[in-house]
Amino acid sequence: MYKNEEEFLAAYDSNAFEKLSMTTDILLLSVSTKAEENYRKSSKKYMSILLVKRDDYPFKDKWCLPGGFLDIHEDLEDCPKRILARETNLHNIYLEQLYTFGSINRDPRMRVVSTSYIALVDKNKLQEKLHKNASWFNVTYFESEKDVLVILDNGKEQIKFTIGKTLKEQTTDRYKFTVLENDSLAFDHPLVIWSGIERLKNKIGYTHIVFNMMPKYFALGDLQQVYEVILNKKLLDPAFRRMIADKVEKTEYVKTGEGHRPSVLYKYKKGKN
Amino acid sequence: MYKNEEEFLAAYDSNAFEKLSMTTDILLLSVSTKAEENYRKSSKKYMSILLVKRDDYPFKDKWCLPGGFLDIHEDLEDCPKRILARETNLHNIYLEQLYTFGSINRDPRMRVVSTSYIALVDKNKLQEKLHKNASWFNVTYFESEKDVLVILDNGKEQIKFTIGKTLKEQTTDRYKFTVLENDSLAFDHPLVIWSGIERLKNKIGYTHIVFNMMPKYFALGDLQQVYEVILNKKLLDPAFRRMIADKVEKTEYVKTGEGHRPSVLYKYKKGKN
DNA sequence: CTAATAGTGTCTATTAGACAGTATGTT
DNA sequence: AACATACTGTCTAATAGACACTATTAG
């Protein structure tokens, strides 16, 4: 045995276990807007995610989440920050660790464990010079008891995949997800996408993270639509306004020119409400 | 460029990035019972966790969570299973991924990223031949707005540490934890422990995971005490019974000999209630 | 009988759901 | 004027909190 820790460390063989590579994948979520033909109608909203087309093997020409290898001299949380900065030119994006995926064969090249992160942005804050090969896809999903069909659409291409849900333990309401169908997405990214959407759906209810997807000033109707698009269901106006009341603050600004009654603009009100 | 994926893979240099090691740490949580002197009083309950005393460097003679290196041919989730089997002789333990910690210098030996897992057991199901160096510690904690003092006690030794809580983003109710004081625990394990307790406190409210810590048949009073010990607050009887009513099923069994009215034993009732 | 927990009834306060109504801009 | 959304009032249903009460055992 060794006399002290220094001596131990000096003699330590760090290759006793075969080492591996790590990556981080980022599920960048935002809300996009599509104008309606009817000038009176307010524009339709979609949840949207950023995908990158791979221009090299493996999974050449398939879409995937932005990501990259963890540098050995880099904190784990700095890796997604670096990738986001590269992809969006934005700093101070909301980031949250999602899950670490580590099946043996998830990468055909070699053993890679990947920690995925959720990032939330207001798309309009992005200067629209996206990294080449990157594209926003609108997300639509149809959920049943057993599975979910997810459809991603960027206006030119449509990507579909199906996730199966099975109760993980008898004693949990949480599901274990498996990919049932997937032709167009690289790696286990359908899993990452759906896990992230589930997380967002949950957290929107008991945190204030939505405001990371909103501009500084917003109408309550727009905020409500963001909730609706994430939760995939209609909400009742009075209930929504009661729920949100102490999280927002009225401003002097008003949004007009929409073909109907103008709406007062609000801003996020800090504090634990 | 390469003609196809096989060709690419054959030529791939998996050492383009310097590789690293991964470990998993397990926060094994249970509830322990301490008899009261007064024969009428029901025994006091504590949340308890399993720690292992390190008998080698680094952190020689300090306590730490059970854990170990991820084998390169092993799925990430199989690693905690293997360690749990070694530590408890039990299979089919409830396991859930907690968080992946990856600061550069969390291990003095080399770059190590660690994925932590929560495991829940009914301590009484364990054959009490614990792995040498392993010991159960009762958990007590005192929480304020800014920090938490956690005290671990195995009857012989007492371990204290303090965790600081800061709001991570203006738009979240979630905290970022930092270790403020810690003398006795190895690595960043105070962080893992507190993150896990927080997670359990939350999840007990919207899942059925408590039942993983309960024996097959239990009295509602005991179940309530488990909730109280985890949430660190008293609950009102009628409210608790209403809340739990559709998750449990009455049995024909009764617990007697306690110096007061016997209680009916219940069992977990499967289904999403 | 007494101390202690088991278990229930019920009133009240709070919150969520539902729906109808009024308000106000643009074309 | 007509349409579409903004915004509010109010009734009802469901749920959570509080407290008091009855029940039953060992010693």
XYZ file of C-alpha atoms (C1' of nucleotides) in Angstrom:
600
model
C 0.000 0.000 0.000
C 0.933 3.622 -0.311
C 2.066 6.012 2.384
C -0.174 8.863 1.295
C -2.422 10.103 -1.454
C 0.311 11.788 -3.476
C 2.305 8.625 -3.624
C -0.773 6.689 -4.649
C -1.622 9.130 -7.400
C 1.886 9.108 -8.760
C 1.748 5.352 -9.125
C -1.836 5.197 -10.380
C -2.410 3.475 -13.692
C -5.290 5.324 -15.258
C -5.567 2.715 -17.983
C -6.568 -0.145 -15.737
C -10.005 0.253 -17.308
C -10.347 0.746 -21.011
C -11.460 4.306 -21.602
C -14.270 5.582 -23.740
C -15.566 8.680 -25.493
C -18.356 10.989 -24.469
C -20.502 13.353 -26.473
C -23.296 15.749 -25.694
C -26.428 16.137 -27.798
C -28.593 19.197 -27.615
C -32.318 19.340 -28.009
C -32.791 22.992 -28.883
C -36.474 23.811 -28.520
C -38.325 26.897 -29.592
C -41.698 28.036 -30.852
C -42.243 29.058 -34.430
C -45.058 30.989 -35.969
C -46.948 30.527 -39.193
C -49.228 33.291 -40.451
C -52.813 32.385 -41.362
C -54.392 33.444 -44.648
C -57.300 35.054 -42.832
C -55.939 38.437 -41.765
C -58.084 38.387 -38.641
C -56.828 35.061 -37.325
C -53.820 35.019 -35.095
C -50.860 33.114 -36.452
C -50.536 29.434 -35.698
C -47.731 28.277 -33.425
C -45.614 25.150 -33.457
C -43.065 23.685 -31.161
C -39.871 23.441 -33.177
C -36.463 21.854 -32.834
C -33.158 22.377 -34.542
C -31.686 19.514 -36.538
C -28.444 19.240 -38.446
C -27.902 17.211 -41.585
C -24.862 14.987 -41.275
C -22.493 15.400 -44.177
C -20.212 12.601 -43.149
C -20.335 9.052 -41.886
C -21.726 7.550 -39.807
C -25.371 8.242 -40.697
C -24.304 10.356 -43.660
C -27.184 12.502 -45.005
C -29.416 11.752 -42.033
C -30.656 14.410 -39.670
C -29.462 14.536 -36.089
C -29.368 16.770 -33.051
C -26.477 19.186 -32.828
C -23.768 17.683 -30.683
C -20.111 16.919 -30.365
C -17.389 15.193 -28.460
C -16.502 16.165 -24.929
C -12.992 17.458 -24.684
C -10.946 15.894 -21.915
C -10.105 19.322 -20.520
C -13.660 20.605 -20.553
C -16.357 20.482 -17.875
C -19.294 18.400 -18.985
C -21.676 21.393 -18.919
C -19.295 23.492 -20.984
C -19.581 21.131 -23.901
C -23.238 21.891 -24.744
C -22.546 25.595 -24.214
C -19.750 25.472 -26.741
C -21.902 23.630 -29.254
C -24.800 26.020 -28.794
C -22.567 29.020 -29.293
C -21.278 27.472 -32.514
C -24.774 26.676 -33.720
C -26.642 29.831 -32.776
C -24.179 32.639 -31.997
C -26.089 33.014 -28.743
C -24.847 32.876 -25.178
C -26.914 32.690 -22.007
C -29.290 30.152 -23.407
C -31.309 28.151 -20.913
C -29.679 24.740 -20.616
C -30.649 21.745 -18.571
C -29.263 18.245 -18.450
C -31.753 15.736 -19.793
C -30.429 12.193 -19.643
C -27.312 10.148 -20.238
C -27.643 7.464 -22.863
C -25.096 4.684 -22.768
C -26.081 1.504 -24.573
C -23.097 -0.311 -25.944
C -23.856 0.010 -29.637
C -25.467 3.414 -29.895
C -22.558 4.636 -32.034
C -21.220 2.366 -34.785
C -17.746 3.877 -34.557
C -16.895 2.910 -31.002
C -18.169 3.029 -27.468
C -19.712 6.433 -26.898
C -21.787 7.562 -23.952
C -23.810 10.686 -24.574
C -25.285 13.174 -22.160
C -28.181 15.055 -23.683
C -29.272 18.559 -22.813
C -32.404 20.575 -23.367
C -31.959 24.162 -24.510
C -34.790 26.674 -24.769
C -34.725 29.834 -26.841
C -36.904 32.456 -28.344
C -36.196 31.768 -32.003
C -36.613 35.436 -32.854
C -33.563 36.313 -30.792
C -31.438 34.254 -33.139
C -29.815 36.059 -35.968
C -31.133 33.863 -38.728
C -27.746 32.944 -40.119
C -27.902 29.353 -39.046
C -24.953 27.078 -39.322
C -25.006 25.436 -42.744
C -26.885 22.117 -42.737
C -28.976 23.247 -39.781
C -32.733 23.620 -40.050
C -35.726 24.182 -37.776
C -38.376 21.473 -37.808
C -41.899 21.958 -36.549
C -42.986 19.232 -34.182
C -46.404 17.592 -34.217
C -47.211 14.513 -32.231
C -50.052 12.071 -31.749
C -50.018 10.233 -28.510
C -51.867 7.097 -27.463
C -51.682 4.931 -24.364
C -48.945 2.789 -25.853
C -47.001 4.949 -28.261
C -46.400 8.325 -29.852
C -46.075 9.254 -33.484
C -43.844 12.282 -33.885
C -43.715 14.262 -37.106
C -41.007 16.780 -37.817
C -41.420 19.155 -40.725
C -39.136 21.877 -41.994
C -41.296 22.839 -44.997
C -39.305 20.678 -47.393
C -38.739 17.397 -45.638
C -40.861 15.391 -43.288
C -39.406 13.079 -40.667
C -41.538 10.591 -38.785
C -40.762 8.273 -35.956
C -42.684 6.265 -33.399
C -41.826 5.843 -29.750
C -43.188 3.010 -27.669
C -44.096 3.624 -24.041
C -43.950 0.897 -21.436
C -44.302 1.357 -17.717
C -40.830 0.966 -16.319
C -41.770 -0.380 -12.926
C -45.092 -1.333 -11.501
C -44.656 1.411 -8.989
C -44.078 4.399 -11.218
C -46.140 6.541 -13.530
C -43.044 7.070 -15.621
C -42.419 5.342 -18.885
C -39.505 3.677 -20.504
C -39.294 4.759 -24.114
C -38.162 2.658 -27.052
C -37.837 3.534 -30.702
C -40.378 1.561 -32.730
C -39.952 3.190 -36.132
C -37.281 5.526 -37.399
C -35.805 5.914 -40.855
C -34.433 9.392 -40.982
C -32.812 10.270 -37.684
C -29.293 9.333 -36.682
C -28.273 7.507 -33.512
C -30.830 7.177 -30.711
C -31.974 10.748 -31.261
C -35.702 9.964 -31.510
C -35.389 8.868 -27.900
C -33.644 12.066 -26.920
C -36.247 14.187 -28.668
C -39.203 12.480 -27.080
C -37.645 12.374 -23.614
C -37.020 16.083 -23.898
C -40.546 16.898 -25.008
C -41.932 14.863 -22.119
C -39.665 16.706 -19.721
C -40.702 20.068 -21.082
C -44.378 19.133 -20.857
C -43.904 18.292 -17.208
C -41.703 21.164 -16.207
C -43.798 23.827 -17.848
C -46.327 23.131 -15.105
C -44.180 23.676 -12.054
C -41.369 25.980 -13.179
C -41.062 29.223 -15.083
C -39.035 27.832 -17.973
C -41.545 28.887 -20.646
C -40.337 32.431 -20.360
C -37.042 31.341 -21.871
C -38.967 30.776 -25.086
C -40.746 34.131 -24.969
C -39.669 37.592 -26.067
C -39.322 40.253 -23.408
C -42.815 41.609 -24.017
C -45.622 39.280 -24.960
C -49.398 39.062 -25.066
C -51.097 36.617 -22.730
C -52.825 35.071 -25.709
C -49.455 34.254 -27.247
C -48.167 32.862 -23.988
C -51.245 30.701 -23.726
C -50.681 29.395 -27.242
C -47.147 28.409 -26.318
C -48.507 26.417 -23.393
C -51.088 24.847 -25.670
C -48.572 23.879 -28.293
C -46.293 22.282 -25.718
C -49.039 20.517 -23.807
C -50.795 19.642 -27.061
C -54.208 20.648 -25.760
C -56.467 23.678 -25.535
C -56.643 25.574 -22.285
C -59.513 27.641 -20.948
C -58.835 31.352 -20.954
C -59.937 32.265 -17.435
C -58.133 29.330 -15.855
C -54.974 30.118 -17.764
C -55.045 33.751 -16.769
C -55.580 32.910 -13.127
C -52.701 30.442 -13.210
C -50.288 32.818 -14.904
C -51.397 35.986 -13.106
C -48.625 36.219 -10.510
C -45.845 35.202 -12.871
C -46.326 38.151 -15.210
C -46.502 41.896 -14.972
C -48.561 44.240 -17.093
C -46.658 46.817 -19.158
C -47.730 50.000 -20.828
C -47.316 48.449 -24.258
C -50.072 47.141 -26.477
C -50.055 44.957 -29.561
C -52.323 46.377 -32.283
C -52.989 45.863 -35.980
C -54.183 42.286 -35.709
C -57.693 42.685 -37.084
C -59.253 42.473 -33.658
C -59.064 43.911 -30.191
C -55.472 44.766 -29.226
C -53.821 42.894 -26.419
C -51.871 44.305 -23.520
C -48.234 43.216 -23.434
C -46.865 41.629 -20.291
C -43.403 40.776 -19.102
C -42.017 38.048 -16.876
C -42.174 38.873 -13.190
C -39.312 37.453 -11.217
C -39.761 35.819 -7.843
C -41.092 32.475 -6.757
C -44.770 32.743 -7.514
C -14.302 10.917 -48.616
C -15.475 7.381 -48.212
C -17.649 5.334 -50.499
C -19.873 3.938 -47.779
C -20.284 3.561 -44.061
C -18.315 0.326 -43.781
C -15.338 1.878 -45.452
C -15.578 4.895 -43.221
C -15.759 2.787 -40.086
C -12.815 0.668 -41.115
C -10.698 3.773 -41.457
C -12.039 5.561 -38.395
C -9.500 6.641 -35.804
C -11.312 6.311 -32.515
C -8.498 8.086 -30.717
C -8.921 11.436 -32.441
C -10.294 12.613 -29.112
C -8.582 11.663 -25.899
C -10.779 9.198 -24.095
C -11.879 9.191 -20.500
C -13.269 6.982 -17.763
C -16.790 6.738 -16.444
C -18.148 5.532 -13.158
C -21.572 5.180 -11.639
C -22.431 6.103 -8.070
C -25.479 4.743 -6.331
C -27.578 6.511 -3.786
C -29.258 3.576 -2.111
C -32.144 4.909 -0.054
C -34.269 3.135 2.484
C -36.162 3.718 5.690
C -34.910 2.469 9.009
C -36.730 2.056 12.238
C -35.718 2.814 15.791
C -37.809 1.465 18.675
C -38.975 3.923 21.336
C -38.552 3.234 25.063
C -42.247 3.809 25.692
C -43.835 0.506 24.668
C -46.982 2.312 23.456
C -45.231 4.643 21.091
C -44.684 3.507 17.560
C -41.080 3.262 16.482
C -39.403 6.288 14.978
C -38.446 6.198 11.310
C -35.494 7.664 9.480
C -34.533 7.981 5.889
C -31.264 6.110 5.527
C -28.579 5.688 2.919
C -25.814 3.188 2.395
C -22.222 4.398 2.522
C -18.977 2.543 2.062
C -15.721 3.335 3.793
C -12.898 3.636 1.310
C -9.937 1.481 2.224
C -7.695 2.808 -0.473
C -6.634 6.062 -2.059
C -7.942 8.434 -3.149
C -9.994 9.603 -0.162
C -8.704 6.722 1.953
C -10.800 6.216 5.120
C -13.506 8.566 3.956
C -17.058 7.485 3.368
C -18.515 7.434 -0.099
C -21.442 6.127 -2.101
C -21.075 2.646 -3.512
C -19.911 2.861 -7.082
C -17.485 1.629 -9.654
C -16.042 1.975 -13.094
C -18.113 1.403 -16.184
C -16.797 -1.474 -18.204
C -16.371 -0.718 -21.879
C -18.497 -3.721 -22.811
C -21.302 -2.910 -20.415
C -24.475 -0.872 -20.947
C -24.516 2.192 -18.743
C -27.567 0.991 -16.794
C -26.016 -2.403 -16.186
C -23.212 -0.865 -14.198
C -25.338 0.259 -11.225
C -27.171 -3.065 -11.331
C -23.903 -4.938 -11.030
C -22.749 -2.757 -8.162
C -26.052 -3.110 -6.331
C -25.972 -6.863 -6.682
C -22.456 -6.886 -5.241
C -23.450 -4.605 -2.385
C -26.819 -6.056 -1.398
C -27.241 -9.524 -2.936
C -30.536 -8.215 -4.256
C -31.822 -8.076 -7.804
C -34.865 -6.209 -9.099
C -34.151 -3.133 -7.067
C -35.801 0.084 -8.220
C -33.191 2.085 -10.084
C -33.428 5.476 -11.696
C -30.830 7.676 -13.282
C -30.218 10.800 -11.245
C -27.637 13.053 -12.840
C -24.307 12.987 -14.612
C -21.531 14.873 -12.897
C -18.585 15.856 -14.997
C -16.439 18.646 -13.624
C -12.843 18.319 -14.679
C -11.317 17.740 -11.288
C -13.899 15.715 -9.476
C -11.519 12.770 -9.297
C -7.862 13.397 -8.386
C -6.680 10.361 -10.325
C -7.788 11.404 -13.787
C -10.708 12.668 -15.796
C -13.781 10.771 -14.628
C -17.391 11.488 -15.474
C -19.888 9.859 -13.181
C -23.535 9.042 -13.717
C -25.372 8.719 -10.445
C -28.392 6.543 -9.811
C -31.039 6.431 -7.120
C -31.967 3.018 -5.791
C -34.847 2.375 -3.425
C -35.235 -0.674 -1.222
C -37.056 -1.984 1.753
C -34.090 -2.495 4.066
C -35.761 -5.474 5.666
C -35.595 -7.406 2.414
C -31.828 -7.265 2.581
C -30.101 -10.167 4.177
C -28.126 -8.174 6.676
C -24.754 -9.465 5.557
C -23.607 -6.204 4.142
C -20.441 -5.933 2.189
C -17.572 -5.208 4.584
C -16.964 -1.477 5.025
C -20.601 -0.736 4.190
C -22.922 0.884 6.701
C -26.390 2.416 6.813
C -26.575 6.065 7.872
C -29.716 7.761 9.080
C -30.363 11.062 7.333
C -31.552 14.196 9.069
C -31.625 17.562 7.413
C -32.351 21.176 8.248
C -33.287 23.317 5.337
C -33.384 27.081 5.006
C -33.964 29.394 2.062
C -30.295 29.410 1.186
C -28.816 26.138 2.322
C -29.290 22.717 3.858
C -27.421 21.066 6.694
C -27.413 17.313 6.250
C -26.458 14.987 9.079
C -25.718 11.323 8.511
C -25.470 9.023 11.510
C -24.761 5.305 11.674
C -24.772 5.083 15.477
C -21.004 5.369 15.757
C -20.010 8.136 13.410
C -21.634 11.361 12.432
C -21.094 13.022 9.065
C -22.200 16.569 8.392
C -22.204 18.612 5.273
C -23.823 21.777 4.018
C -25.248 22.376 0.581
C -25.816 25.839 -0.793
C -28.847 26.516 -2.958
C -28.882 29.199 -5.609
C -31.530 29.748 -8.217
C -30.019 28.509 -11.447
C -31.906 30.781 -13.808
C -34.303 33.589 -13.163
C -36.963 31.576 -14.844
C -36.806 28.356 -12.883
C -37.835 27.223 -9.440
C -34.991 24.765 -9.527
C -31.780 25.221 -7.670
C -28.171 24.751 -8.434
C -26.472 23.032 -5.529
C -22.941 23.600 -4.317
C -21.030 21.995 -1.483
C -20.346 24.584 1.209
C -18.923 22.352 3.926
C -17.771 18.764 3.794
C -15.027 17.000 5.701
C -15.945 13.372 5.651
C -17.382 12.434 2.300
C -15.329 11.545 -0.759
C -15.638 13.142 -4.191
C -18.692 15.288 -4.922
C -20.917 12.827 -3.124
C -22.634 15.390 -0.878
C -24.037 16.825 -4.088
C -25.226 13.443 -5.274
C -26.886 12.726 -1.944
C -28.735 15.998 -1.757
C -29.785 15.940 -5.418
C -31.170 12.483 -4.835
C -33.096 13.456 -1.719
C -34.596 16.418 -3.556
C -35.586 14.169 -6.410
C -37.186 11.659 -4.075
C -39.076 14.419 -2.255
C -40.516 15.558 -5.546
C -41.264 12.218 -7.090
C -42.977 10.806 -4.040
C -45.778 13.227 -4.820
C -46.566 12.242 -8.384
C -45.384 8.645 -8.720
C -45.752 5.424 -6.785
C -42.080 4.944 -6.008
C -42.583 4.885 -2.219
C -43.858 1.369 -2.472
C -40.386 0.256 -3.447
C -39.349 1.113 0.083
C -42.261 -0.719 1.697
C -42.749 -4.364 2.593
C -45.498 -6.252 0.817
C -47.972 -5.666 3.642
C -47.932 -2.455 5.586
C -50.064 -0.319 7.857
C -51.208 3.045 6.555
C -49.701 4.672 9.623
C -46.301 3.302 8.671
C -46.715 4.403 5.083
C -47.629 7.868 6.280
C -44.527 7.998 8.442
C -42.385 7.123 5.442
C -43.914 10.050 3.574
C -43.321 12.278 6.585
C -39.724 11.263 6.957
C -39.022 11.879 3.279
C -40.916 15.150 3.063
C -39.612 16.186 6.481
C -43.011 17.362 7.674
C -46.106 16.088 9.434
C -49.157 15.221 7.360
C -52.769 15.249 8.414
C -54.310 11.799 8.738
C -57.541 12.276 6.797
C -55.854 14.077 3.931
C -53.183 11.418 3.707
C -55.714 8.601 3.672
C -57.748 10.279 0.971
C -54.643 10.810 -1.136
C -53.400 7.244 -0.773
C -56.788 5.537 -0.917
C -56.743 4.401 -4.527
C -53.105 3.339 -4.534
C -53.548 0.691 -1.842
C -55.740 -2.277 -1.209
C -56.976 -3.559 2.131
C -55.901 -7.067 3.116
C -57.231 -9.482 5.693
C -54.122 -9.053 7.820
C -53.807 -6.951 10.941
C -50.842 -5.735 12.934
C -51.314 -6.223 16.666
C -49.275 -6.132 19.857
C -48.315 -2.473 19.644
C -49.880 -1.245 22.883
C -52.747 0.437 21.072
C -55.443 -0.222 18.517
C -54.263 -2.669 15.827
C -53.958 -1.479 12.285
C -55.208 -3.096 9.127
C -52.472 -4.067 6.695
C -52.682 -2.865 3.123
C -50.805 -3.743 -0.026
C -49.871 -1.773 -3.117
C -52.583 -1.673 -5.758
C -51.258 -1.594 -9.281
C -52.693 0.672 -11.950
C -52.439 4.337 -12.684
C -54.330 5.880 -9.825
C -58.767 2.872 33.355
C -55.106 5.021 30.460
C -52.041 6.099 26.899
C -51.329 5.716 22.395
C -52.389 5.098 17.719
C -56.272 3.736 14.167
C -59.607 5.394 11.582
C -63.834 8.485 10.171
C -67.192 12.505 9.570
C -67.695 16.916 8.321
C -67.118 21.796 7.846
C -64.420 25.225 5.403
C -61.143 27.214 2.262
C -58.950 27.022 -1.933
C -58.460 25.842 -6.577
C -59.865 24.144 -11.200
C -63.406 23.665 -14.857
C -67.039 25.550 -17.558
C -69.511 28.848 -19.877
C -71.453 33.071 -20.938
C -70.903 37.545 -21.357
C -68.734 42.230 -22.515
C -64.913 44.995 -24.919
C -62.467 46.693 -28.824
C -59.663 46.745 -32.577
C -59.437 46.024 -38.289
C -61.444 45.696 -42.705
C -71.547 45.922 -39.372
C -68.957 41.640 -38.853
C -65.338 38.995 -37.289
C -61.893 37.550 -34.410
C -59.675 37.777 -30.381
C -59.144 40.177 -25.539
C -60.627 39.980 -21.211
C -63.911 39.330 -17.091
C -67.716 37.560 -13.959
C -69.621 33.939 -11.858
C -71.489 29.462 -10.964
C -70.124 24.736 -9.941
C -67.196 20.776 -9.029
C -63.359 18.877 -7.037
C -59.759 18.918 -3.843
C -57.026 20.098 0.341
C -56.765 21.682 5.159
C -58.398 21.560 9.761
C -60.329 19.665 13.655
C -63.098 16.897 16.399
C -64.746 12.705 17.239
C -65.089 7.481 17.864
C -62.615 2.822 18.050
C -59.562 -0.487 19.938
C -55.738 -2.576 21.862
C -51.752 -3.682 25.729
C -50.600 -3.037 30.062
